[in-house]
Coordinates of C-alpha atoms in Angstrom, one line a residue:
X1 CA 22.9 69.9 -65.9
X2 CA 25.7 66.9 -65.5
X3 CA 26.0 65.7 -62.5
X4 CA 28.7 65.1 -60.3
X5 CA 30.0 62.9 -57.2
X6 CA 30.3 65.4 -54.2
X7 CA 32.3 63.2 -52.2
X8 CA 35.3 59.7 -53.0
X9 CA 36.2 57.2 -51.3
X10 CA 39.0 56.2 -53.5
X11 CA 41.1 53.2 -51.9
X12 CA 39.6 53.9 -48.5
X13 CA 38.9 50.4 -47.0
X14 CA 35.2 49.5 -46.6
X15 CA 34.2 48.3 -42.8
X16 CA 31.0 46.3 -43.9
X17 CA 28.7 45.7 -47.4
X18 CA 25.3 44.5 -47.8
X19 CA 23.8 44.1 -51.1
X20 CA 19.6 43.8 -51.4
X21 CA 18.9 42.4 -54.6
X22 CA 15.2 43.2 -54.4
X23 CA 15.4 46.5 -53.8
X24 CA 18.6 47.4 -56.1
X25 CA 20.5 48.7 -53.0
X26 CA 24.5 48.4 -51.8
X27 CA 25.4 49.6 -48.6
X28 CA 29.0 50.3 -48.3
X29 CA 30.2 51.7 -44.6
X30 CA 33.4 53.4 -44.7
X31 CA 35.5 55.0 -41.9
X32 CA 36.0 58.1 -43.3
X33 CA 35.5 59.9 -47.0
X34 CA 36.8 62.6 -49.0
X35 CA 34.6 66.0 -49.6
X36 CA 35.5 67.3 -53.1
X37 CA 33.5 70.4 -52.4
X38 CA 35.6 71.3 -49.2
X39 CA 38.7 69.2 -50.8
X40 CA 39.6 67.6 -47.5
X41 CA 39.2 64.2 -45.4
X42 CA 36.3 63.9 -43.2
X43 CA 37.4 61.3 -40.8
X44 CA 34.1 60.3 -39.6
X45 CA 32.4 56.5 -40.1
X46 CA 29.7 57.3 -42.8
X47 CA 27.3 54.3 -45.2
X48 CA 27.1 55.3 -48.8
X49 CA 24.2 54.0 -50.3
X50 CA 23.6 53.1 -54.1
X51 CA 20.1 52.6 -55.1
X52 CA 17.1 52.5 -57.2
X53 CA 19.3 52.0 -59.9
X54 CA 17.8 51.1 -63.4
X55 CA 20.0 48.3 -63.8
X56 CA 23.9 47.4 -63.0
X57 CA 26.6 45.4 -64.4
X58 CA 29.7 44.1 -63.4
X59 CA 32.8 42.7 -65.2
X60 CA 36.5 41.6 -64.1
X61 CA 38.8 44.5 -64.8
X62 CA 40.4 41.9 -67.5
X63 CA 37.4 41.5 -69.2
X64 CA 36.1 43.5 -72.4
X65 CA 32.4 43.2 -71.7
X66 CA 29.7 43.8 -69.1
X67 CA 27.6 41.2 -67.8
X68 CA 24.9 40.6 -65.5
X69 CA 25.5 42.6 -61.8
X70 CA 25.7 39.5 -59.5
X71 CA 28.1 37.5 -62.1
X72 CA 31.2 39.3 -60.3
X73 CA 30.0 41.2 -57.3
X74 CA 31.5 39.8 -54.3
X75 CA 32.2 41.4 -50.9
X76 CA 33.5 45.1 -51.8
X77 CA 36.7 45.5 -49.4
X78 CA 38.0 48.5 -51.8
X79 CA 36.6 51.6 -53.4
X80 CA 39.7 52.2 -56.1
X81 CA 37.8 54.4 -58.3
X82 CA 34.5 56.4 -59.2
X83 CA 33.3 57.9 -61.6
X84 CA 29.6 59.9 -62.2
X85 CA 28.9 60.8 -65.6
X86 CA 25.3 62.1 -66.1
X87 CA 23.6 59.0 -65.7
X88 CA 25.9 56.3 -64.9
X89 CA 28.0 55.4 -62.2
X90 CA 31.6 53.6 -62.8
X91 CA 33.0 52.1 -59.7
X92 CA 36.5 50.0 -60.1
X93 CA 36.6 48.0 -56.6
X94 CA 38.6 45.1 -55.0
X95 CA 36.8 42.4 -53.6
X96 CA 38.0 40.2 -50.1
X97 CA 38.8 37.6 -52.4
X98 CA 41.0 39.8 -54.1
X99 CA 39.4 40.5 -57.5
X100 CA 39.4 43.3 -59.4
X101 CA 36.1 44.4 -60.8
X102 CA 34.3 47.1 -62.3
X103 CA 30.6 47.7 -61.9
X104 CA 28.4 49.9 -63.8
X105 CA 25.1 51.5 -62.5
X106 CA 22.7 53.5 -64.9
X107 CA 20.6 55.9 -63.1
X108 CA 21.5 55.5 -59.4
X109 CA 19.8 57.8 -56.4
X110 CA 22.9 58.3 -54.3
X111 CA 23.4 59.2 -50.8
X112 CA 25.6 59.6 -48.1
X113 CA 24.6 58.9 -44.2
X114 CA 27.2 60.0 -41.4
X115 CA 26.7 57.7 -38.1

């Protein structure tokens, strides 16, 4: 069964990030999200979590090749894109110093938490 993201936040502004290194965790809050199984805005603040993840990478979007997660990762102001396909997670996101970056996240538990 393929799996797919039941909610974007596709260039919604983040409100805070945390990244745990030893627990292979990024918290992003958000003000608000969009439900793609009732196709409309839910304009309540919300933390989506990425976890447990096997490994990640990141690269600049003007790069060709993946490296090492913490190489680009930086302060996540921006979800621009996502993408779940089976196993891996594809996230293009802007960064308060105003990089682009894509990161890349193989088996990732997923979760969504309203406040």
């Amino acid at each position: 069964m393929r799996k797919k993201l039941e909610y974007n936040f596709d260039d919604e502004v983040a409100s805070k990030f945390c990244y745990e290194m030893d627990k292979n965790k990024i918290a992003i809050h958000f003000e608000g999200y969009y439900c793609l199984l009732e196709s409309q805005y839910i304009d309540k603040p919300c933390i989506w979590i990425i976890e447990s993840f096997d490994y990640a990478k990141s690269k600049l979007s003007s790069e060709s090749a993946y490296s090492d997660l913490e190489k680009h990762l930086g302060i996540i102001s921006m979800v621009l894109s996502s993408e779940l396909n089976d196993t891996t997670l594809e996230l293009a996101v802007m960064t308060t110093d105003d990089r682009y970056v894509n990161l890349l996240f193989e088996n990732p538990l997923l979760n969504l938490k309203l406040k």
